[in-house]
mmCIF file of C-alpha atoms in Angstrom:
data_model
loop_
_atom_site.group_PDB
_atom_site.id
_atom_site.type_symbol
_atom_site.label_atom_id
_atom_site.label_comp_id
_atom_site.label_asym_id
_atom_site.label_seq_id
_atom_site.Cartn_x
_atom_site.Cartn_y
_atom_site.Cartn_z
ATOM 1 C CA MET F 174 -46.724 30.329 20.818
ATOM 2 C CA VAL F 175 -48.516 31.499 18.135
ATOM 3 C CA PHE F 176 -48.419 30.576 14.053
ATOM 4 C CA TYR F 177 -49.015 32.849 11.559
ATOM 5 C CA ASP F 178 -49.797 32.572 7.914
ATOM 6 C CA LEU F 179 -50.880 34.210 5.056
ATOM 7 C CA THR F 180 -52.715 33.301 2.027
ATOM 8 C CA SER F 181 -53.857 35.831 -1.004
ATOM 9 C CA SER F 182 -57.755 35.880 -2.324
ATOM 10 C CA TYR F 183 -58.452 37.379 -5.994
ATOM 11 C CA PHE F 184 -61.176 39.150 -7.315
ATOM 12 C CA GLU F 185 -62.589 38.873 -11.222
ATOM 13 C CA GLY F 186 -63.695 42.550 -10.303
ATOM 14 C CA GLU F 187 -62.276 45.727 -8.943
ATOM 15 C CA GLY F 188 -63.167 44.075 -5.339
ATOM 16 C CA PRO F 189 -62.372 46.481 -2.456
ATOM 17 C CA GLU F 190 -61.159 49.977 -2.747
ATOM 18 C CA GLY F 191 -58.278 50.583 -0.969
ATOM 19 C CA LEU F 192 -57.270 46.677 -0.065
ATOM 20 C CA ALA F 193 -57.868 44.601 -3.917
ATOM 21 C CA GLN F 194 -54.096 45.436 -5.739
ATOM 22 C CA TYR F 195 -51.892 43.747 -7.940
ATOM 23 C CA GLY F 196 -49.114 41.884 -6.112
ATOM 24 C CA TYR F 197 -47.529 38.187 -5.708
ATOM 25 C CA SER F 198 -49.885 36.080 -6.449
ATOM 26 C CA ARG F 199 -50.141 32.318 -4.943
ATOM 27 C CA ASP F 200 -53.212 31.424 -7.283
ATOM 28 C CA GLN F 201 -51.098 31.966 -10.531
ATOM 29 C CA ARG F 202 -53.393 35.192 -11.825
ATOM 30 C CA GLU F 203 -51.110 38.106 -11.275
ATOM 31 C CA GLY F 204 -53.746 39.927 -13.846
ATOM 32 C CA ASN F 205 -56.285 39.686 -10.788
ATOM 33 C CA ARG F 206 -55.906 42.399 -8.099
ATOM 34 C CA GLN F 207 -56.271 40.448 -5.011
ATOM 35 C CA ILE F 208 -56.208 41.223 -1.030
ATOM 36 C CA LEU F 209 -54.200 39.448 1.579
ATOM 37 C CA LEU F 210 -55.131 37.212 4.539
ATOM 38 C CA GLY F 211 -53.766 36.503 7.627
ATOM 39 C CA VAL F 212 -54.282 33.942 10.157
ATOM 40 C CA VAL F 213 -52.927 33.807 13.592
ATOM 41 C CA MET F 214 -53.359 30.437 15.573
ATOM 42 C CA ALA F 215 -52.649 29.482 18.887
ATOM 43 C CA ASN F 216 -53.006 25.863 20.583
ATOM 44 C CA GLY F 217 -54.791 24.835 17.051
ATOM 45 C CA TRP F 218 -57.215 27.051 17.661
ATOM 46 C CA PRO F 219 -57.505 30.535 15.373
ATOM 47 C CA ILE F 220 -57.855 33.473 18.053
ATOM 48 C CA ALA F 221 -57.001 36.299 14.769
ATOM 49 C CA HIS F 222 -57.543 37.295 11.676
ATOM 50 C CA HIS F 223 -56.236 40.768 9.247
ATOM 51 C CA VAL F 224 -56.737 41.974 5.823
ATOM 52 C CA PHE F 225 -54.037 43.710 3.798
ATOM 53 C CA ARG F 226 -53.624 45.346 0.692
ATOM 54 C CA GLY F 227 -52.589 42.591 -2.249
ATOM 55 C CA ASN F 228 -49.168 44.412 -2.739
ATOM 56 C CA ARG F 229 -48.030 44.170 0.914
ATOM 57 C CA HIS F 230 -45.240 42.119 1.045
ATOM 58 C CA ASP F 231 -45.436 39.179 3.801
ATOM 59 C CA SER F 232 -42.315 40.786 5.979
ATOM 60 C CA GLU F 233 -44.572 43.496 6.429
ATOM 61 C CA THR F 234 -47.751 42.340 7.945
ATOM 62 C CA VAL F 235 -45.246 40.959 11.028
ATOM 63 C CA LEU F 236 -44.619 44.204 13.291
ATOM 64 C CA PRO F 237 -49.035 45.127 13.061
ATOM 65 C CA ILE F 238 -49.738 41.296 13.996
ATOM 66 C CA VAL F 239 -47.344 41.202 16.538
ATOM 67 C CA ALA F 240 -48.703 44.822 17.628
ATOM 68 C CA ASP F 241 -52.228 43.591 17.612
ATOM 69 C CA LEU F 242 -51.584 40.873 19.951
ATOM 70 C CA GLU F 243 -49.957 42.794 22.589
ATOM 71 C CA LYS F 244 -52.960 45.436 22.639
ATOM 72 C CA ARG F 245 -55.791 43.021 21.978
ATOM 73 C CA PHE F 246 -54.535 39.872 24.811
ATOM 74 C CA GLY F 247 -52.192 42.155 26.705
ATOM 75 C CA LEU F 248 -49.710 39.693 26.231
ATOM 76 C CA ARG F 249 -45.866 40.517 27.592
ATOM 77 C CA ARG F 250 -43.809 37.562 25.812
ATOM 78 C CA ILE F 251 -44.863 35.592 22.832
ATOM 79 C CA VAL F 252 -43.185 32.968 20.700
ATOM 80 C CA PHE F 253 -43.338 34.065 16.956
ATOM 81 C CA VAL F 254 -44.090 31.143 14.428
ATOM 82 C CA GLY F 255 -43.578 32.172 10.811
ATOM 83 C CA ASP F 256 -42.500 30.830 7.251
ATOM 84 C CA ARG F 257 -39.118 32.449 5.506
ATOM 85 C CA GLY F 258 -41.266 34.638 3.960
ATOM 86 C CA MET F 259 -41.240 36.743 7.045
ATOM 87 C CA VAL F 260 -37.765 36.794 8.004
ATOM 88 C CA SER F 261 -36.332 40.662 7.809
ATOM 89 C CA THR F 262 -33.479 42.380 9.533
ATOM 90 C CA ALA F 263 -36.354 44.953 10.940
ATOM 91 C CA ASN F 264 -38.351 42.376 12.122
ATOM 92 C CA LEU F 265 -35.894 39.814 14.011
ATOM 93 C CA GLY F 266 -34.551 43.122 16.171
ATOM 94 C CA PHE F 267 -37.895 44.142 16.624
ATOM 95 C CA LEU F 268 -38.853 40.874 18.231
ATOM 96 C CA TRP F 269 -35.825 40.357 19.553
ATOM 97 C CA SER F 270 -35.796 43.685 20.928
ATOM 98 C CA GLN F 271 -38.842 43.203 22.528
ATOM 99 C CA GLY F 272 -38.186 40.139 24.128
ATOM 100 C CA HIS F 273 -40.281 38.077 22.081
ATOM 101 C CA GLY F 274 -39.074 34.792 21.165
ATOM 102 C CA PHE F 275 -39.201 33.547 17.499
ATOM 103 C CA LEU F 276 -38.860 30.797 15.192
ATOM 104 C CA PHE F 277 -38.820 31.329 11.768
ATOM 105 C CA GLY F 278 -37.746 28.990 8.231
ATOM 106 C CA LEU F 279 -34.710 30.735 6.170
ATOM 107 C CA ARG F 280 -33.841 30.755 2.772
ATOM 108 C CA ARG F 281 -31.695 28.372 1.574
ATOM 109 C CA ARG F 282 -30.052 29.762 -1.742
ATOM 110 C CA ARG F 283 -27.998 32.994 -2.181
ATOM 111 C CA SER F 284 -28.068 33.312 1.962
ATOM 112 C CA PRO F 285 -23.735 32.481 2.662
ATOM 113 C CA GLU F 286 -25.147 32.765 6.191
ATOM 114 C CA VAL F 287 -27.321 29.691 5.942
ATOM 115 C CA LEU F 288 -24.841 27.894 3.833
ATOM 116 C CA GLU F 289 -22.577 27.957 6.957
ATOM 117 C CA TYR F 290 -24.840 26.298 9.045
ATOM 118 C CA VAL F 291 -25.636 23.504 6.688
ATOM 119 C CA ARG F 292 -21.950 22.861 6.188
ATOM 120 C CA LYS F 293 -21.257 23.697 10.533
ATOM 121 C CA ALA F 294 -24.321 20.676 10.857
ATOM 122 C CA GLN F 295 -22.516 18.415 8.856
ATOM 123 C CA SER F 296 -19.975 17.192 11.092
ATOM 124 C CA GLY F 297 -22.365 18.555 14.076
ATOM 125 C CA SER F 298 -24.355 16.322 16.493
ATOM 126 C CA TRP F 299 -27.454 14.451 14.844
ATOM 127 C CA GLN F 300 -30.479 13.691 16.430
ATOM 128 C CA PRO F 301 -33.643 11.491 15.157
ATOM 129 C CA CYS F 302 -37.431 14.244 14.701
ATOM 130 C CA SER F 303 -38.943 10.974 15.650
ATOM 131 C CA PRO F 304 -38.254 7.580 16.535
ATOM 132 C CA GLU F 305 -40.597 6.137 13.428
ATOM 133 C CA GLU F 306 -39.093 8.668 10.955
ATOM 134 C CA LYS F 307 -35.746 8.885 8.593
ATOM 135 C CA ASP F 308 -35.328 13.097 9.525
ATOM 136 C CA ARG F 309 -32.929 14.411 11.644
ATOM 137 C CA VAL F 310 -31.823 17.205 13.491
ATOM 138 C CA CYS F 311 -28.731 19.168 13.957
ATOM 139 C CA GLU F 312 -28.124 22.398 16.861
ATOM 140 C CA VAL F 313 -25.416 24.924 15.163
ATOM 141 C CA GLU F 314 -23.934 28.150 16.773
ATOM 142 C CA GLY F 315 -26.026 31.225 15.660
ATOM 143 C CA ALA F 316 -24.192 34.263 14.997
ATOM 144 C CA LEU F 317 -25.994 36.363 17.965
ATOM 145 C CA PRO F 318 -25.581 35.411 21.656
ATOM 146 C CA GLY F 319 -28.636 33.150 22.601
ATOM 147 C CA GLN F 320 -29.761 32.641 19.213
ATOM 148 C CA ARG F 321 -30.128 28.602 18.413
ATOM 149 C CA ILE F 322 -30.070 27.425 14.739
ATOM 150 C CA PHE F 323 -31.517 23.985 13.780
ATOM 151 C CA VAL F 324 -30.488 22.579 10.528
ATOM 152 C CA VAL F 325 -32.929 19.885 9.298
ATOM 153 C CA GLU F 326 -32.668 17.139 6.897
ATOM 154 C CA SER F 327 -35.793 15.370 5.599
ATOM 155 C CA ALA F 328 -35.228 11.962 3.750
ATOM 156 C CA GLU F 329 -38.142 12.544 1.264
ATOM 157 C CA ARG F 330 -37.174 15.700 0.354
ATOM 158 C CA LEU F 331 -33.686 14.399 -0.103
ATOM 159 C CA ALA F 332 -34.684 11.958 -2.244
ATOM 160 C CA TYR F 333 -36.847 14.848 -4.233
ATOM 161 C CA GLU F 334 -34.309 17.035 -4.542
ATOM 162 C CA GLN F 335 -32.208 14.595 -5.829
ATOM 163 C CA ALA F 336 -33.876 12.999 -8.497
ATOM 164 C CA MET F 337 -34.297 16.239 -9.956
ATOM 165 C CA ARG F 338 -30.747 17.789 -9.523
ATOM 166 C CA GLU F 339 -29.822 14.630 -11.694
ATOM 167 C CA ARG F 340 -32.767 15.029 -13.957
ATOM 168 C CA ASP F 341 -31.937 18.531 -14.578
ATOM 169 C CA VAL F 342 -28.831 18.608 -14.747
ATOM 170 C CA THR F 343 -28.502 16.068 -17.245
ATOM 171 C CA LYS F 344 -31.139 17.654 -20.054
ATOM 172 C CA THR F 345 -28.894 21.127 -19.083
ATOM 173 C CA ARG F 346 -25.659 19.210 -20.223
ATOM 174 C CA GLU F 347 -26.998 18.255 -22.865
ATOM 175 C CA GLU F 348 -28.636 21.356 -23.999
ATOM 176 C CA LEU F 349 -25.324 23.227 -23.409
ATOM 177 C CA GLY F 350 -23.441 20.307 -25.086
ATOM 178 C CA LYS F 351 -25.610 21.235 -28.078
ATOM 179 C CA LEU F 352 -24.658 24.444 -28.621
ATOM 180 C CA ALA F 353 -21.495 24.502 -27.665
ATOM 181 C CA LYS F 354 -21.078 22.272 -30.644
ATOM 182 C CA ARG F 355 -22.861 25.079 -32.848
ATOM 183 C CA ILE F 356 -20.900 28.045 -31.901
ATOM 184 C CA GLU F 357 -17.609 25.701 -32.778
ATOM 185 C CA LYS F 358 -18.554 25.400 -36.499
ATOM 186 C CA GLY F 359 -19.356 28.748 -36.353
ATOM 187 C CA GLU F 360 -23.211 29.101 -36.843
ATOM 188 C CA LEU F 361 -23.803 31.244 -33.396
ATOM 189 C CA ARG F 362 -21.218 33.812 -33.400
ATOM 190 C CA ASN F 363 -23.145 37.172 -31.625
ATOM 191 C CA ARG F 364 -22.333 37.308 -28.026
ATOM 192 C CA GLU F 365 -25.668 38.662 -27.134
ATOM 193 C CA GLU F 366 -27.048 35.760 -29.349
ATOM 194 C CA ILE F 367 -24.984 33.006 -27.454
ATOM 195 C CA GLY F 368 -25.541 34.549 -23.767
ATOM 196 C CA SER F 369 -29.430 34.840 -24.531
ATOM 197 C CA SER F 370 -29.273 31.121 -25.902
ATOM 198 C CA VAL F 371 -27.393 30.098 -22.862
ATOM 199 C CA ALA F 372 -29.878 32.011 -20.152
ATOM 200 C CA ARG F 373 -32.815 30.314 -22.214
ATOM 201 C CA ILE F 374 -30.908 26.902 -21.186
ATOM 202 C CA LEU F 375 -30.446 27.342 -17.830
ATOM 203 C CA SER F 376 -34.059 28.397 -17.508
ATOM 204 C CA LEU F 377 -35.257 25.447 -18.760
ATOM 205 C CA HIS F 378 -34.527 23.195 -16.173
ATOM 206 C CA ARG F 379 -33.303 25.579 -13.273
ATOM 207 C CA GLY F 380 -29.903 24.831 -14.732
ATOM 208 C CA HIS F 381 -28.512 27.855 -13.073
ATOM 209 C CA ARG F 382 -28.098 26.350 -9.607
ATOM 210 C CA TYR F 383 -25.911 24.107 -11.264
ATOM 211 C CA PHE F 384 -23.619 25.635 -13.947
ATOM 212 C CA ARG F 385 -21.389 28.504 -14.443
ATOM 213 C CA TRP F 386 -20.381 29.480 -17.909
ATOM 214 C CA SER F 387 -18.299 32.049 -20.005
ATOM 215 C CA LEU F 388 -16.882 32.506 -23.142
ATOM 216 C CA ARG F 389 -12.909 32.656 -24.401
ATOM 217 C CA ALA F 390 -11.810 32.555 -27.649
ATOM 218 C CA GLY F 391 -14.619 31.859 -29.436
ATOM 219 C CA LYS F 392 -15.647 28.749 -27.210
ATOM 220 C CA LEU F 393 -17.989 28.257 -24.733
ATOM 221 C CA GLN F 394 -16.706 27.084 -21.017
ATOM 222 C CA VAL F 395 -18.711 25.582 -18.696
ATOM 223 C CA SER F 396 -18.464 25.054 -15.253
ATOM 224 C CA GLU F 397 -20.579 22.645 -13.119
ATOM 225 C CA GLU F 398 -19.140 23.644 -9.919
ATOM 226 C CA PRO F 399 -21.646 24.735 -8.056
ATOM 227 C CA VAL F 400 -23.434 20.989 -8.256
ATOM 228 C CA GLU F 401 -21.555 20.813 -5.367
ATOM 229 C CA THR F 402 -23.332 23.942 -3.013
ATOM 230 C CA GLU F 403 -26.806 22.283 -4.578
ATOM 231 C CA LYS F 404 -25.579 18.558 -3.050
ATOM 232 C CA LEU F 405 -24.682 19.829 0.624
ATOM 233 C CA LEU F 406 -28.124 21.957 0.550
ATOM 234 C CA GLU F 407 -30.713 19.049 -0.805
ATOM 235 C CA GLY F 408 -33.037 17.667 2.071
ATOM 236 C CA SER F 409 -31.923 20.436 4.606
ATOM 237 C CA THR F 410 -34.434 22.812 5.654
#
């Protein structure tokens, strides 16, 4: 079993030619060139490191890493552990075709597949992650033969995300209510201006997760239907 993770390192100057590029910055330094640093761990020890161009996507580094492990250490089969940023159809297909195992996190939002896994888990058999913890796990059927999907519910994450949702929904609802009154009074009529105002409000407190809206007969129509989906995903990893 090998664990792989990436970080970035930025430069105040030009940086190494060919490697230093503008890309997604984990340091919130989008105005600086950077490189990506990948580290491979096994049994708690670093066994390899790699340097990639700063504009390379995390998922694009997986295949070179696996190829290097096979060549350098003569490994015929590995269990590759990575985060959700490394998941791609190409990576999963390659690891599967080569007989390697893998363990990846999946993105919860905007994924009908993950939502279906979480729904299945609601009526599944949950097990505690450990006797001392409140966290629990449920295995559900995957889409491929031999594929195992684990839905993990973190008590700490659940409490945090519930509180965050309640705060964000309250603030967004208040702001949308104020905007609706302005529209009804005729203070705001232009559809583009109304759309921009709604978009601004939704972006302030992650309101796009919880609300849908439309403009009908000069009135702002707001639905909180997406809240139920968010409740279902809360605490799950």
